[in-house]
Tab-separated table of N, CA and C in Angstrom:
chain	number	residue	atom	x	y	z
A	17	UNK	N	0.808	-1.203	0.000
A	17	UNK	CA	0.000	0.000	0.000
A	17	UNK	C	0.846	1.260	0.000
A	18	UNK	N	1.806	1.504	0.747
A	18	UNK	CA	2.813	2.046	0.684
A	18	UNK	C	3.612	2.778	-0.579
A	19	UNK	N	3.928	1.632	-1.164
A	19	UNK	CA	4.324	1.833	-2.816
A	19	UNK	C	3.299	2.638	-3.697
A	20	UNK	N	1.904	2.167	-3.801
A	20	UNK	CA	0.924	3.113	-4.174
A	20	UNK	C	0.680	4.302	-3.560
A	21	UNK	N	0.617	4.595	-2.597
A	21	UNK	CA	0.121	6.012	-2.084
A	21	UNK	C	1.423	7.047	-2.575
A	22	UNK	N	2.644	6.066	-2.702
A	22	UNK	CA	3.992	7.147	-2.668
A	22	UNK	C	4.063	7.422	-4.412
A	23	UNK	N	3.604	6.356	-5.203
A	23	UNK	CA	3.303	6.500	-6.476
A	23	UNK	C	2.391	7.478	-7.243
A	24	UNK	N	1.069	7.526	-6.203
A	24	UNK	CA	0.016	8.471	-6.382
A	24	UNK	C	0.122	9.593	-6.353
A	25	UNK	N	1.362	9.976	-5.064
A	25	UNK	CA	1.922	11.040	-4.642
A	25	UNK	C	2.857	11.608	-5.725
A	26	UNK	N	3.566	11.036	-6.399
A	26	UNK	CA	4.371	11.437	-7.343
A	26	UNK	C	4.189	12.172	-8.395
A	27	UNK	N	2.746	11.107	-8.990
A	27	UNK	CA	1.640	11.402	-10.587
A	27	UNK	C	1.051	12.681	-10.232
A	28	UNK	N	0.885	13.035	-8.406
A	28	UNK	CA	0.029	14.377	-8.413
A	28	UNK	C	1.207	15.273	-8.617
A	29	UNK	N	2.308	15.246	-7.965
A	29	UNK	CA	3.147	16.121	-8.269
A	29	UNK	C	3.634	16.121	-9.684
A	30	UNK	N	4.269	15.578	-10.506
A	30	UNK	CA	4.564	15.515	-11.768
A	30	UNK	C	2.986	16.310	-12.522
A	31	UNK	N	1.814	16.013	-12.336
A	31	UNK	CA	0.475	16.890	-12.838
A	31	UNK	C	0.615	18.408	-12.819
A	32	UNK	N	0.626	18.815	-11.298
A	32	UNK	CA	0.795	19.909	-10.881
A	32	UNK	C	2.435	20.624	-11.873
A	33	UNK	N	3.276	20.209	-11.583
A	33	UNK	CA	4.348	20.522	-12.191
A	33	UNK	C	3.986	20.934	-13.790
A	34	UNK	N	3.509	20.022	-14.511
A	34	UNK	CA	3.137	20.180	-15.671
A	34	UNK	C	1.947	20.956	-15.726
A	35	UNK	N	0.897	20.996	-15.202
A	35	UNK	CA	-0.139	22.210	-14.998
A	35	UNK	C	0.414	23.692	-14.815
A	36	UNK	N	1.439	23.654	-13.957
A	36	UNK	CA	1.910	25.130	-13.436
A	36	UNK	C	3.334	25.758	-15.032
A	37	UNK	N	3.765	24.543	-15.476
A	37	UNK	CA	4.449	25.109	-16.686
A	37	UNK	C	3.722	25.417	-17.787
A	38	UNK	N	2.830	24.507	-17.948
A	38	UNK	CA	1.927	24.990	-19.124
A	38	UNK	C	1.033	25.877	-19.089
A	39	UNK	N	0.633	26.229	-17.828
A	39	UNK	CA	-0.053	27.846	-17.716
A	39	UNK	C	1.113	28.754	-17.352
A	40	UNK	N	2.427	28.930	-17.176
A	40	UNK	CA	2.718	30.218	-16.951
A	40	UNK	C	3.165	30.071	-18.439
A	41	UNK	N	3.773	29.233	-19.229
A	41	UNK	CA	4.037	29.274	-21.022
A	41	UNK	C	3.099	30.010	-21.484
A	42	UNK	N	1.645	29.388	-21.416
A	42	UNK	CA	0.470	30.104	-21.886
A	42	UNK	C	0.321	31.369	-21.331
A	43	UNK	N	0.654	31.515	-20.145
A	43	UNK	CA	0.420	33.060	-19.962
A	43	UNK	C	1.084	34.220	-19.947
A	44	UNK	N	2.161	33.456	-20.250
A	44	UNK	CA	3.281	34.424	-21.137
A	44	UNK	C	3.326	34.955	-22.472
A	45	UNK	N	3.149	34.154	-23.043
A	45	UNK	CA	2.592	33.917	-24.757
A	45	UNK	C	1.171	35.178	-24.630
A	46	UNK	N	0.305	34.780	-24.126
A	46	UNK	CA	-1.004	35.515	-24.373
A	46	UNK	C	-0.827	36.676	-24.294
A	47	UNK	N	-0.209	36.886	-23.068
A	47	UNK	CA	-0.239	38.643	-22.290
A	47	UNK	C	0.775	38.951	-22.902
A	48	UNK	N	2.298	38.604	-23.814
A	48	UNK	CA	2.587	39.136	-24.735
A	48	UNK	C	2.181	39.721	-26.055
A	49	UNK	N	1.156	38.716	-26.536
A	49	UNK	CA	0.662	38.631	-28.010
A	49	UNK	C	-0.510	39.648	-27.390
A	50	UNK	N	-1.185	39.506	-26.234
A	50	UNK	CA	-2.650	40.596	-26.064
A	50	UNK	C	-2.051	42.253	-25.540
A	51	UNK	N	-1.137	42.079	-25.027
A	51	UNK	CA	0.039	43.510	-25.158
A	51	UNK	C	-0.097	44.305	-26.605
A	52	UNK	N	0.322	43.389	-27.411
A	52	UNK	CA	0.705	44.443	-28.375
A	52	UNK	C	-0.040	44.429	-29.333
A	53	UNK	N	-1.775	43.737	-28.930
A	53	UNK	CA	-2.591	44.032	-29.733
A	53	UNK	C	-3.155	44.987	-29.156
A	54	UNK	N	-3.053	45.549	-27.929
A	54	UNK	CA	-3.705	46.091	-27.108
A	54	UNK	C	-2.858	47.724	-27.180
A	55	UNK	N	-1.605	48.012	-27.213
A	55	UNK	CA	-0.808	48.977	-27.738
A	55	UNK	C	-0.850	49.336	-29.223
A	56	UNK	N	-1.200	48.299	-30.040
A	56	UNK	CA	-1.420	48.908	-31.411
A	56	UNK	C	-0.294	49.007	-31.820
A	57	UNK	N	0.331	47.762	-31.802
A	57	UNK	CA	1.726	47.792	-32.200
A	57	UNK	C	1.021	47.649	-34.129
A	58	UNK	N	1.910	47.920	-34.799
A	58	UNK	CA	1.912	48.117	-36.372
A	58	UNK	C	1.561	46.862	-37.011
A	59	UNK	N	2.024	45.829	-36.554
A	59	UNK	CA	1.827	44.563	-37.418
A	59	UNK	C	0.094	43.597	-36.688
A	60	UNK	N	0.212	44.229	-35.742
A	60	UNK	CA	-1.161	43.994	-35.105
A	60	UNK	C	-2.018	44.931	-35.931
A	61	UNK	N	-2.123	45.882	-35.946
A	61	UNK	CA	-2.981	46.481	-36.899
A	61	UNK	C	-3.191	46.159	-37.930
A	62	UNK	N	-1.969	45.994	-38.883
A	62	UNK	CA	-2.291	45.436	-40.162
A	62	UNK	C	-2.655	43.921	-40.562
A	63	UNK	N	-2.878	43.557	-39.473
A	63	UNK	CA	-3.316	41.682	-39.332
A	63	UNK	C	-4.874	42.076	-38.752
A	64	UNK	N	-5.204	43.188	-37.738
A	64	UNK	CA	-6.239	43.386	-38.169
A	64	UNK	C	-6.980	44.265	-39.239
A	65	UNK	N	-6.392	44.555	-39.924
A	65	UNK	CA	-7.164	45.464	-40.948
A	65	UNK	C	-7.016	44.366	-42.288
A	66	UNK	N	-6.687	43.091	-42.340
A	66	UNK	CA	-6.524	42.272	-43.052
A	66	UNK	C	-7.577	41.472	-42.541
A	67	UNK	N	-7.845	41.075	-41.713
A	67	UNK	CA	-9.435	40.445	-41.234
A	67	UNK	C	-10.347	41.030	-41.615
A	68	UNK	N	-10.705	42.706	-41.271
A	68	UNK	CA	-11.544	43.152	-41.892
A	68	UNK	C	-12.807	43.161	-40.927
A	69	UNK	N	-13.017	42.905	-39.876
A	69	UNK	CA	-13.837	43.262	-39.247
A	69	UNK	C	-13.401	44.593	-38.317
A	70	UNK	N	-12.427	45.065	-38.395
A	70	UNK	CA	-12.179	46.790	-37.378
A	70	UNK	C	-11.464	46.261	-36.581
A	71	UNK	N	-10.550	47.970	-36.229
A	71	UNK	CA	-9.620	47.781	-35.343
A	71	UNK	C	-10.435	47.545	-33.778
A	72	UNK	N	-11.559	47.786	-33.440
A	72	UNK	CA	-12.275	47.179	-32.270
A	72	UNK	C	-12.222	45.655	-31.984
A	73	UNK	N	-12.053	44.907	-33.022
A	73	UNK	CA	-11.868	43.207	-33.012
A	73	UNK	C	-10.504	42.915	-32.421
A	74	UNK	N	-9.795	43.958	-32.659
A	74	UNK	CA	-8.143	43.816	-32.468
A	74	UNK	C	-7.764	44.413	-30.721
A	75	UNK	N	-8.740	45.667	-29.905
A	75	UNK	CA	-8.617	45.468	-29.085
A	75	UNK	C	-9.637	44.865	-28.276
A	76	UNK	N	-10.714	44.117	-28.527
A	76	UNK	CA	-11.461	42.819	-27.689
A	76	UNK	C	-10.322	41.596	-27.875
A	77	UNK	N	-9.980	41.025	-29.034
A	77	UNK	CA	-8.824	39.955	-29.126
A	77	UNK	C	-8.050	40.083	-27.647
A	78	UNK	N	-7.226	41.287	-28.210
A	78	UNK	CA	-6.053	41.653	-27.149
A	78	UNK	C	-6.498	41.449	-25.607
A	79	UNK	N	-8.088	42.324	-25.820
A	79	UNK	CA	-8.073	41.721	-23.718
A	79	UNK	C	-8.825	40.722	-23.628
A	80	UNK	N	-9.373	39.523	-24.123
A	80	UNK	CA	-9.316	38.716	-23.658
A	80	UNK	C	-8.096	37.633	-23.398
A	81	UNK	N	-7.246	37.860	-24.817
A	81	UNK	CA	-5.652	37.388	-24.232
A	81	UNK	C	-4.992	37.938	-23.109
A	82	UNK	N	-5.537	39.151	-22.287
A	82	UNK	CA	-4.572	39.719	-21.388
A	82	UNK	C	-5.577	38.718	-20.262
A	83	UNK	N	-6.644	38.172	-20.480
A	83	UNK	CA	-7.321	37.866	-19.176
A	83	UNK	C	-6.407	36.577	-18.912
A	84	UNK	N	-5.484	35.829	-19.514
A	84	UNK	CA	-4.300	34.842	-19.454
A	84	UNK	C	-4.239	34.650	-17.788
A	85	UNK	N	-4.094	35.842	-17.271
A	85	UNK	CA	-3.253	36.186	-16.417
A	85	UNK	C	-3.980	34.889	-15.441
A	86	UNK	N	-5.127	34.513	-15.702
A	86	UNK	CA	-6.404	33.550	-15.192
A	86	UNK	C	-5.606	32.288	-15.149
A	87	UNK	N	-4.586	32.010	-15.687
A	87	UNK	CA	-4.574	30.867	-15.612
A	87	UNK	C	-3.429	30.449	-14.780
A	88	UNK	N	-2.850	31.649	-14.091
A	88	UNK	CA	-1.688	31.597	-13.134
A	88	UNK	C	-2.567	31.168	-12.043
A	89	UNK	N	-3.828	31.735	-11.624
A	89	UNK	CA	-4.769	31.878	-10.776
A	89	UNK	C	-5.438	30.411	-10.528
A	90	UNK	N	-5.154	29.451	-9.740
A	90	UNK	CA	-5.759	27.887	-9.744
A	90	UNK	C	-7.457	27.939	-9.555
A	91	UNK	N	-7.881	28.462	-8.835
A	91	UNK	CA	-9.471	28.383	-9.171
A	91	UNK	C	-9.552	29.168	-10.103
A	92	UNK	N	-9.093	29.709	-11.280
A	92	UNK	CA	-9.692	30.100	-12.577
A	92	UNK	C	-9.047	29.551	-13.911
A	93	UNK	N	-8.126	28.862	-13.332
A	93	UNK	CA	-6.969	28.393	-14.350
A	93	UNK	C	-8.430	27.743	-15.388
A	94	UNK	N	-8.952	26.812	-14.860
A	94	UNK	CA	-9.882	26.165	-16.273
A	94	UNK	C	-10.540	27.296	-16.895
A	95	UNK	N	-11.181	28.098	-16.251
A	95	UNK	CA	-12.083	29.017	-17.350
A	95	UNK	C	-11.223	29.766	-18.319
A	96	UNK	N	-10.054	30.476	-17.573
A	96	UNK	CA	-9.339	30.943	-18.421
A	96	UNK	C	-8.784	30.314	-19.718
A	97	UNK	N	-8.418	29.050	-19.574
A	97	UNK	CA	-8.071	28.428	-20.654
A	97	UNK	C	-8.912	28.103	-21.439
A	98	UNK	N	-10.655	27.581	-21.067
A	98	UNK	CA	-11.695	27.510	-21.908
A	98	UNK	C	-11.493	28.565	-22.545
A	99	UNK	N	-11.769	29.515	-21.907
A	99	UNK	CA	-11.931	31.300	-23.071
A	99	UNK	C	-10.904	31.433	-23.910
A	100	UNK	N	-9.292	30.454	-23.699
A	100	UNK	CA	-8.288	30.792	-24.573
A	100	UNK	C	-8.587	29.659	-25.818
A	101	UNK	N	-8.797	28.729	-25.396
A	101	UNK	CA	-9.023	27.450	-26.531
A	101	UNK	C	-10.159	27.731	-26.835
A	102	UNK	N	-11.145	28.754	-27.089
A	102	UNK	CA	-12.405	29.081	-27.853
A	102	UNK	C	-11.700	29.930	-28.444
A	103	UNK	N	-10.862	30.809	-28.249
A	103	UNK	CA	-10.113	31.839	-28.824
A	103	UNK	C	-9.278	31.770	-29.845
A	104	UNK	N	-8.021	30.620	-29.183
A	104	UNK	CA	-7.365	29.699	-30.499
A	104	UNK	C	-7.797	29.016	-31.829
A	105	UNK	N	-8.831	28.511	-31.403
A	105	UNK	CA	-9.904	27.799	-32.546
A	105	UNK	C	-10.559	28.985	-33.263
A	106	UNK	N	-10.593	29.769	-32.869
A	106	UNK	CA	-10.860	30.935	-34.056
A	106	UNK	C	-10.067	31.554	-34.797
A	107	UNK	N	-8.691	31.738	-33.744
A	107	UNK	CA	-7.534	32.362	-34.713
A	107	UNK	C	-7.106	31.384	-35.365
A	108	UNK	N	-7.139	29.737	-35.131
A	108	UNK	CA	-6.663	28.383	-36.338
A	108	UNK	C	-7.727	28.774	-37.417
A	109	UNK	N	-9.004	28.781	-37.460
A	109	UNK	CA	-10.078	29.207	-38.556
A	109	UNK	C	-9.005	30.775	-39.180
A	110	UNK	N	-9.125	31.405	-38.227
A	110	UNK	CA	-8.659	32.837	-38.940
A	110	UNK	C	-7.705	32.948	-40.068
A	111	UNK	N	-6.809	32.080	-39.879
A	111	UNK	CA	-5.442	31.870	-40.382
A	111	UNK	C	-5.517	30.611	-41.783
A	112	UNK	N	-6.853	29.670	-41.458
A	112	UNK	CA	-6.959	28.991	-42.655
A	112	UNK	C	-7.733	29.785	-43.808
A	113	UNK	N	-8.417	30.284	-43.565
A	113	UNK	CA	-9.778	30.841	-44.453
A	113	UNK	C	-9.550	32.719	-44.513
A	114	UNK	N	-8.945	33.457	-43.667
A	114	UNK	CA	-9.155	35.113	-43.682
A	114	UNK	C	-7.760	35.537	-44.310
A	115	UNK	N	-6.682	34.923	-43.758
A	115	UNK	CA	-5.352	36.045	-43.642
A	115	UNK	C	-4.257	35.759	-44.045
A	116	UNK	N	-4.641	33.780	-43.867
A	116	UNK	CA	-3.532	33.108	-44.328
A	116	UNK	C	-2.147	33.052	-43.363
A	117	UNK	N	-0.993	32.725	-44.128
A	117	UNK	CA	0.280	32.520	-43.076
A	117	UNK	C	-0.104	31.533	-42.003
A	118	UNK	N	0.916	31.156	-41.376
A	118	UNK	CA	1.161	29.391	-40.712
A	118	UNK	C	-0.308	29.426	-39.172
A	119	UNK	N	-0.751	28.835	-39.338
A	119	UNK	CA	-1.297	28.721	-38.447
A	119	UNK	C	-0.874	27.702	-36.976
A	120	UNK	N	0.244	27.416	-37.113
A	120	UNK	CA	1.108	26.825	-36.092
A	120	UNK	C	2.060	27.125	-35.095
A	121	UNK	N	1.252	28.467	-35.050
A	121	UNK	CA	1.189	28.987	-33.216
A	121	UNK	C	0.549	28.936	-32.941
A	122	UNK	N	-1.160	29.234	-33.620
A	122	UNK	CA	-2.371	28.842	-32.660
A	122	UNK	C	-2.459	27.711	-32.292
A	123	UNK	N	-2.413	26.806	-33.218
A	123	UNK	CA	-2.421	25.580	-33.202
A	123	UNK	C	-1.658	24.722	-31.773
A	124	UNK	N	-0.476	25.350	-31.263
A	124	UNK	CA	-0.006	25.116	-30.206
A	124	UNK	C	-0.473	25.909	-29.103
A	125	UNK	N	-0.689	26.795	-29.178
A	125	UNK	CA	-1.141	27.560	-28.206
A	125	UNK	C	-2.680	26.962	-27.890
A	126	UNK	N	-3.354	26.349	-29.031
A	126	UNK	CA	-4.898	26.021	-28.585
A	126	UNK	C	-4.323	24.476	-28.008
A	127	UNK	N	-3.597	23.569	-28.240
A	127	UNK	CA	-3.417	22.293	-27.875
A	127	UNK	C	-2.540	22.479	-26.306
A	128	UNK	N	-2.483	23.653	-26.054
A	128	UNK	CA	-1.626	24.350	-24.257
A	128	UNK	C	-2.864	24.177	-23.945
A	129	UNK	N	-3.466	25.254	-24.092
A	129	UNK	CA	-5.122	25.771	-23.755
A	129	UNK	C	-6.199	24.893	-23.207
A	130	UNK	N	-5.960	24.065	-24.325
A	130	UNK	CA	-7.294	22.335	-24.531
A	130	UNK	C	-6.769	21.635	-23.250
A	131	UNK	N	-4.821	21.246	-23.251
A	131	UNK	CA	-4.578	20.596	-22.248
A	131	UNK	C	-4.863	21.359	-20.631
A	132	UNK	N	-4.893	22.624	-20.670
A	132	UNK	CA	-4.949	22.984	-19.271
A	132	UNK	C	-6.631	23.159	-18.694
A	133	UNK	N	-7.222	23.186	-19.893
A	133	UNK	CA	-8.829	22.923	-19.348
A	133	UNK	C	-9.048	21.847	-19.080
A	134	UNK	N	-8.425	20.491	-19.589
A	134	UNK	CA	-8.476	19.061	-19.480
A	134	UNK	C	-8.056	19.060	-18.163
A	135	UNK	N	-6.916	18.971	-17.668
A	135	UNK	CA	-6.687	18.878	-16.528
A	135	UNK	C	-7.305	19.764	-15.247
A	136	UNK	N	-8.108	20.434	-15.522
A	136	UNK	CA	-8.529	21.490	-14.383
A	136	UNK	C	-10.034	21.395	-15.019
A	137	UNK	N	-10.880	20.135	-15.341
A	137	UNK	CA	-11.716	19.966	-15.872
A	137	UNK	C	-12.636	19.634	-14.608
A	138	UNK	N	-12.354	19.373	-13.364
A	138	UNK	CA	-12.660	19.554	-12.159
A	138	UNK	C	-13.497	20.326	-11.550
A	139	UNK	N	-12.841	21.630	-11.975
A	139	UNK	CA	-13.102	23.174	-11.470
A	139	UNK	C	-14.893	23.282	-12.400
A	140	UNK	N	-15.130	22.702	-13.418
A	140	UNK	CA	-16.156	23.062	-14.232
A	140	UNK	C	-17.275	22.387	-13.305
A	141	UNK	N	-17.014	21.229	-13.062
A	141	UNK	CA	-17.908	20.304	-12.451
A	141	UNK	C	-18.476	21.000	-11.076
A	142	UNK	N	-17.535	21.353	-10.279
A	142	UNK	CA	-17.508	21.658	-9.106
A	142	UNK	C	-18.411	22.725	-9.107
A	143	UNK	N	-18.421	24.400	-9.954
A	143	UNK	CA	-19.249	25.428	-10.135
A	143	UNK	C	-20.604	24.906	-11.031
A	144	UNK	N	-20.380	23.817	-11.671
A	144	UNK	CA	-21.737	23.571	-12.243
A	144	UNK	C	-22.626	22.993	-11.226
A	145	UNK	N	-22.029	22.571	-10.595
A	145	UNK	CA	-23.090	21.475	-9.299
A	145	UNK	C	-23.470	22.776	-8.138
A	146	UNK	N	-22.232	23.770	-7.753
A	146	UNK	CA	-22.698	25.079	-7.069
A	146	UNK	C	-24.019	25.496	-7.540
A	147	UNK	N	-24.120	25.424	-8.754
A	147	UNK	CA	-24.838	26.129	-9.607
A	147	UNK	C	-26.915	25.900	-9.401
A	148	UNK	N	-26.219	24.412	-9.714
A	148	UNK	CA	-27.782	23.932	-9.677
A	148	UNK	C	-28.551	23.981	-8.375
């Protein structure tokens, strides 16, 4: 019994470890990339004025990438990442069908995203049952 509990003990730590790298990656990445959509840096502009829905799309984008910061945060880490992997999956669409160029940063950034809602898939259950 021993051997298992110290085993169990391990898989939670090795989880956590990997939970806490893959959200501060992700939330580095975001609140960089939602920075300088959010400053109006030049190439952000012209990636949104290449979408074509207004520079207003470019600063909603930007702060919901700055809301990242959610996923440093352990009771919000899942939502935050839901809202980022709904986010990613639009900029992977964006990039196949609007604007073109590699879509293989979203693509990683939504497969960070997917994994950190997976694992903190917990947190959903827990406020949905609050709920009812």
């Amino acid at each position: 019994m021993h051997s298992t509990s110290a085993s169990s003990a391990d898989r939670n730590k090795t989880a956590k470890i990997i939970s806490w790298s893959l959200r501060s990656l992700a939330a580095a990445a975001f609140l960089a990339a939602g920075s300088a959509k959010l400053a109006g840096v030049p190439m952000m502009v012209a990636i949104f004025d290449q979408i074509g829905a207004g520079q207003w799309f470019r600063i909603l984008t930007g702060a919901v990438e700055v809301t990242a910061i959610a996923l440093l945060i352990p009771a919000t880490a899942a939502f935050g990442a839901l809202l980022l992997t709904v986010t990613m999956v639009f900029a992977v669409l964006t990039h196949l069908f609007v604007i073109g160029g590699s879509p293989v940063p979203a693509i990683i950034l939504l497969l960070i995203t997917g994994s950190i809602a997976w694992m903190h898939r917990r947190a959903f259950a827990i406020i949905l049952d609050a709920i009812r």
